[in-house]
mmCIF file of C-alpha atoms in Angstrom:
data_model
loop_
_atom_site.group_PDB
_atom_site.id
_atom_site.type_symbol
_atom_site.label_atom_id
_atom_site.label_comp_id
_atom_site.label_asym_id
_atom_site.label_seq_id
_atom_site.Cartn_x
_atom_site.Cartn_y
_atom_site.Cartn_z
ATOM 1 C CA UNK V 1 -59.073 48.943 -75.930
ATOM 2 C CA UNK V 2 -59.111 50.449 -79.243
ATOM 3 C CA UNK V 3 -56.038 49.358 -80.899
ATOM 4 C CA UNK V 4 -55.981 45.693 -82.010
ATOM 5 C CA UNK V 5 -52.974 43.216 -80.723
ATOM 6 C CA UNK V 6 -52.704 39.507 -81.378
ATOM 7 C CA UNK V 7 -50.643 36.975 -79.548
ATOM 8 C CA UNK V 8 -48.747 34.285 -81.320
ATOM 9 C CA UNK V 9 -45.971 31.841 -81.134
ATOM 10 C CA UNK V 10 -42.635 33.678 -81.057
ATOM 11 C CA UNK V 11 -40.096 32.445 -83.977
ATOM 12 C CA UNK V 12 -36.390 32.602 -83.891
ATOM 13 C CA UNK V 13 -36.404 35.452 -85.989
ATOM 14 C CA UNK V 14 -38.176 37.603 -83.248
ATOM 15 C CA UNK V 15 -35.530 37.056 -80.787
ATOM 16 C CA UNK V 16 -33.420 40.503 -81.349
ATOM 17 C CA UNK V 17 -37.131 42.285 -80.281
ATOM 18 C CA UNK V 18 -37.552 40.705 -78.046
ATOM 19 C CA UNK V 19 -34.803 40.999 -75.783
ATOM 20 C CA UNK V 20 -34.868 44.657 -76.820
ATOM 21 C CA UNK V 21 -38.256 45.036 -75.293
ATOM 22 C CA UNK V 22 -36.977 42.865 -72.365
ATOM 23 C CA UNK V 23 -33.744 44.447 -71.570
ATOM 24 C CA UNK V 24 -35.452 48.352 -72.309
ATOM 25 C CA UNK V 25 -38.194 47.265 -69.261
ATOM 26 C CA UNK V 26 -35.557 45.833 -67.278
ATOM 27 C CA UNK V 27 -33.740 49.237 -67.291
ATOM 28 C CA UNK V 28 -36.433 51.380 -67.366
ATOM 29 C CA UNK V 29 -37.394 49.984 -63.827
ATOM 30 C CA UNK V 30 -33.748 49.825 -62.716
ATOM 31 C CA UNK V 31 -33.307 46.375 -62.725
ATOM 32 C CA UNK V 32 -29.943 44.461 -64.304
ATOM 33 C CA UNK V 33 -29.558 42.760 -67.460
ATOM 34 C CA UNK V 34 -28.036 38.951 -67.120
ATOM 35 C CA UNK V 35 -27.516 38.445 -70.578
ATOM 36 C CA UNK V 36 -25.068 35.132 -69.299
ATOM 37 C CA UNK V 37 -27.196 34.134 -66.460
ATOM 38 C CA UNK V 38 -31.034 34.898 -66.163
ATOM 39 C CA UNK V 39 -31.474 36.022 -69.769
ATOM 40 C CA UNK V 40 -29.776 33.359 -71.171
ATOM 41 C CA UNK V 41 -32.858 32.075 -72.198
ATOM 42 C CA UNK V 42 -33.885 35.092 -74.635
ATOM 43 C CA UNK V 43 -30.929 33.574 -76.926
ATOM 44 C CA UNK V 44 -33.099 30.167 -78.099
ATOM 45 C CA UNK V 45 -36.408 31.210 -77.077
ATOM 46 C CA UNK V 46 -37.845 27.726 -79.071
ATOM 47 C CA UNK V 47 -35.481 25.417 -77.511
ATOM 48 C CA UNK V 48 -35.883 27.040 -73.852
ATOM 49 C CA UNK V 49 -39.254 26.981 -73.846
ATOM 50 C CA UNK V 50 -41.518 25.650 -76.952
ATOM 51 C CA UNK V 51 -39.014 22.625 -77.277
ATOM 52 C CA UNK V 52 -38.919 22.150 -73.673
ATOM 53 C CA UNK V 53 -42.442 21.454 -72.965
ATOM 54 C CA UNK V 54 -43.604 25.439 -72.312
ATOM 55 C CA UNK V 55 -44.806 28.566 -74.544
ATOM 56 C CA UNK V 56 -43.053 31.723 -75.370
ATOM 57 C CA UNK V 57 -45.562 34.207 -77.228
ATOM 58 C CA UNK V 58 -45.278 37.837 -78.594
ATOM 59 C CA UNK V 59 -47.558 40.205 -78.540
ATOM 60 C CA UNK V 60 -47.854 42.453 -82.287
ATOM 61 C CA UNK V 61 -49.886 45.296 -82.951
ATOM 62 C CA UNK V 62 -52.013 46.132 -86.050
ATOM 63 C CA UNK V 63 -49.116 47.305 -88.162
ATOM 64 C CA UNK V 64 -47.531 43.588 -87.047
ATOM 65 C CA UNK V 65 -44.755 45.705 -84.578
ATOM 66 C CA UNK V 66 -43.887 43.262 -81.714
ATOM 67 C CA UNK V 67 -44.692 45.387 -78.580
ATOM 68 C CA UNK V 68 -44.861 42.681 -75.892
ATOM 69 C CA UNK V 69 -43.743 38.821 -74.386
ATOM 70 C CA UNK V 70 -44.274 36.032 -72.164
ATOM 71 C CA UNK V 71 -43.525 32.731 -72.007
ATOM 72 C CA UNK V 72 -43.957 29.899 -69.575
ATOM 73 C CA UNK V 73 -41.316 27.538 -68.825
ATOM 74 C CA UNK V 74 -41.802 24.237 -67.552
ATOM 75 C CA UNK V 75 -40.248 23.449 -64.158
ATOM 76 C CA UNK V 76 -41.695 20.094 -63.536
ATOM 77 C CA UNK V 77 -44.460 18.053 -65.229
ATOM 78 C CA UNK V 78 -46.787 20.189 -62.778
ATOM 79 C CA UNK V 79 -45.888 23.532 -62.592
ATOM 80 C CA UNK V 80 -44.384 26.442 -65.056
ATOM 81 C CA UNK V 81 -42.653 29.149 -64.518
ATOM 82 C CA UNK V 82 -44.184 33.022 -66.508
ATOM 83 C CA UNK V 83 -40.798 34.329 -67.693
ATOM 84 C CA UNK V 84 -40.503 37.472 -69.496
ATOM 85 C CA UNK V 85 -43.896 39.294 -69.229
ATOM 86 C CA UNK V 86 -43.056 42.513 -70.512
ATOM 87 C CA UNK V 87 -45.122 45.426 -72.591
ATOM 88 C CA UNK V 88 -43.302 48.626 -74.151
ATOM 89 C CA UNK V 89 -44.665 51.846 -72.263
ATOM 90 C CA UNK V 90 -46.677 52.460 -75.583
ATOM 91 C CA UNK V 91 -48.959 49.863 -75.059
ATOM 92 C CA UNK V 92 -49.267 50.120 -71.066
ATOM 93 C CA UNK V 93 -52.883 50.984 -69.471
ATOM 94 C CA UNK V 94 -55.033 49.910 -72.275
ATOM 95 C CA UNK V 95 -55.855 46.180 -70.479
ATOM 96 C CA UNK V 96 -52.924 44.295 -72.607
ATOM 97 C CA UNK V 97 -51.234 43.111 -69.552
ATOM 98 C CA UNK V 98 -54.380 41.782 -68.362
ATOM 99 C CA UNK V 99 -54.977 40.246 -71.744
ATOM 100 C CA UNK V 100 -51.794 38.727 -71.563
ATOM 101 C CA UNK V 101 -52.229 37.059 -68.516
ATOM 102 C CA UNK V 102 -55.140 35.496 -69.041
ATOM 103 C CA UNK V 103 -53.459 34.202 -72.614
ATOM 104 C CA UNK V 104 -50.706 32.633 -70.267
ATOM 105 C CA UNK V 105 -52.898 31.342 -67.696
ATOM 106 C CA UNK V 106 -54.989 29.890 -70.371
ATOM 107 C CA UNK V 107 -51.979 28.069 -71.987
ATOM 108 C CA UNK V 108 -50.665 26.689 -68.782
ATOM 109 C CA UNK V 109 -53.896 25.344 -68.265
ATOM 110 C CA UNK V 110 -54.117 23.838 -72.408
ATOM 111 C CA UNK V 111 -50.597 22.446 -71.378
ATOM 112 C CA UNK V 112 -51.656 20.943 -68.470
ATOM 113 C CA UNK V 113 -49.883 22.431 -65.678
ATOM 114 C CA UNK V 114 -51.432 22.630 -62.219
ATOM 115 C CA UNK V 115 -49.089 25.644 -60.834
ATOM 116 C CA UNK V 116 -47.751 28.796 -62.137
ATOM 117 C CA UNK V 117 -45.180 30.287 -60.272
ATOM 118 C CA UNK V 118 -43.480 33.413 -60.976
ATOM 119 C CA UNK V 119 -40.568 35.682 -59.520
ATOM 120 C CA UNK V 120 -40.759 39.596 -59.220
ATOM 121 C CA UNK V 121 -39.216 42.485 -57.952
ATOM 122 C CA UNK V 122 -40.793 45.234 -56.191
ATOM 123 C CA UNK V 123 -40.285 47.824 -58.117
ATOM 124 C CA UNK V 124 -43.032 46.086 -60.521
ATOM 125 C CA UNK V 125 -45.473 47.582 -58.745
ATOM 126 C CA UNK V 126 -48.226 47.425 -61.614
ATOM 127 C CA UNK V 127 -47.647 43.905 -62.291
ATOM 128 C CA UNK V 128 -47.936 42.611 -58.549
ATOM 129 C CA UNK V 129 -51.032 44.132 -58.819
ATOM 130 C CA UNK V 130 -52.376 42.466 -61.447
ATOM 131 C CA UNK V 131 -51.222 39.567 -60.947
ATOM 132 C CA UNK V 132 -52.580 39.602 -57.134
ATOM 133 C CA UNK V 133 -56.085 40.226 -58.542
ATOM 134 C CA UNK V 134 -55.325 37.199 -60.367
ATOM 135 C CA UNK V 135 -55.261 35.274 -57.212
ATOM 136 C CA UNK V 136 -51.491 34.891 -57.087
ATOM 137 C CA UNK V 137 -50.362 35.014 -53.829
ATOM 138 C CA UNK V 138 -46.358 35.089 -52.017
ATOM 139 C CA UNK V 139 -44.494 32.056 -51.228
ATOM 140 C CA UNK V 140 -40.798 30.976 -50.846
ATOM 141 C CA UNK V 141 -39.346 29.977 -53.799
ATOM 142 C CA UNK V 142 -36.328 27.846 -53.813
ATOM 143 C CA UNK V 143 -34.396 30.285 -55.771
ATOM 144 C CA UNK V 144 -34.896 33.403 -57.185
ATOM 145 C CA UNK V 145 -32.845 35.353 -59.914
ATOM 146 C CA UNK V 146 -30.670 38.664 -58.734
ATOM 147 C CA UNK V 147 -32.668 41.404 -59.697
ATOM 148 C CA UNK V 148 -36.160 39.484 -58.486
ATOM 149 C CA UNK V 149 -36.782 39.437 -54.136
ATOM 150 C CA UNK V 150 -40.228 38.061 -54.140
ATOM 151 C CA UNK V 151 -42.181 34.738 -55.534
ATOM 152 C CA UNK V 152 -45.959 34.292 -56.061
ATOM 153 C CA UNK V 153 -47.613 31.080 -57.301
ATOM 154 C CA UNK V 154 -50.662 30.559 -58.674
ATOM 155 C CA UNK V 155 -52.826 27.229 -58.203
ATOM 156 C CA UNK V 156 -54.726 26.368 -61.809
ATOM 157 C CA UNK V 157 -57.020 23.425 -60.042
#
């Protein structure tokens, strides 16, 4: 990768971003927007996540242009949730996602979680990959948004 990115902390004042990059992904794959429902969350991204025990990080590029997200929300003392882990097309092949989820694993496991779980969609077809060669595998969940039809978890002992 020849371009440098850095992850950091995202700060209230990155919030319009990123639900630009979030919402632009989300309809680029053909997937619904749930600004009320699912994406509530994008409205206080410090008090859904950094406040409440997780991480929510943004990925800039050299010039400091946000270009990416993740966070990890906490859905017991045990076990987060990777919300969010989107990259603009710009950035896409160059080994960010996989940068990014190693960042995120990394961080569950600095937070001490045990699990990450995760919901998907098909469509995602590059990010089930990925995240399958990161070991995650199917299950079950016990709910899973509208525009997601799959679960994978991810043990981090």
């Amino acid at each position: 990768m020849s371009a440098t990115y850095r992850f950091r902390p995202a700060r209230s004042d990155d919030a319009t971003r990123v639900r630009e990059i979030v919402f632009s992904v989300i309809t680029e794959y053909g997937l619904s927007q749930n600004p009320s429902g699912t994406d509530r969350d994008l409205e206080d991204l410090q008090a859904h996540y950094q406040d409440a025990g997780g991480m929510f990080d943004v990925v800039e590029n050299g010039d400091g242009q946000i270009v990416g997200c993740a966070g990890l929300y906490p859905m017991d003392t045990h076990t987060c949730e990777l919300r969010k882990m989107y990259l603009v097309p710009e950035v896409r092949g160059v080994g960010l996602g996989k940068q990014l989820l190693e960042h995120c694993i990394a961080q569950a496991r600095d937070l001490s979680f045990r699990k990450v779980t995760l919901e998907t969609a098909a469509v995602l077809v590059e990010a089930i990959g990925l995240y399958r060669r990161y070991g995650f595998q199917t299950f079950e969940p016990d709910h899973l948004s509208s525009r997601c039809d799959q679960g994978m978890v991810l043990s981090l002992r």
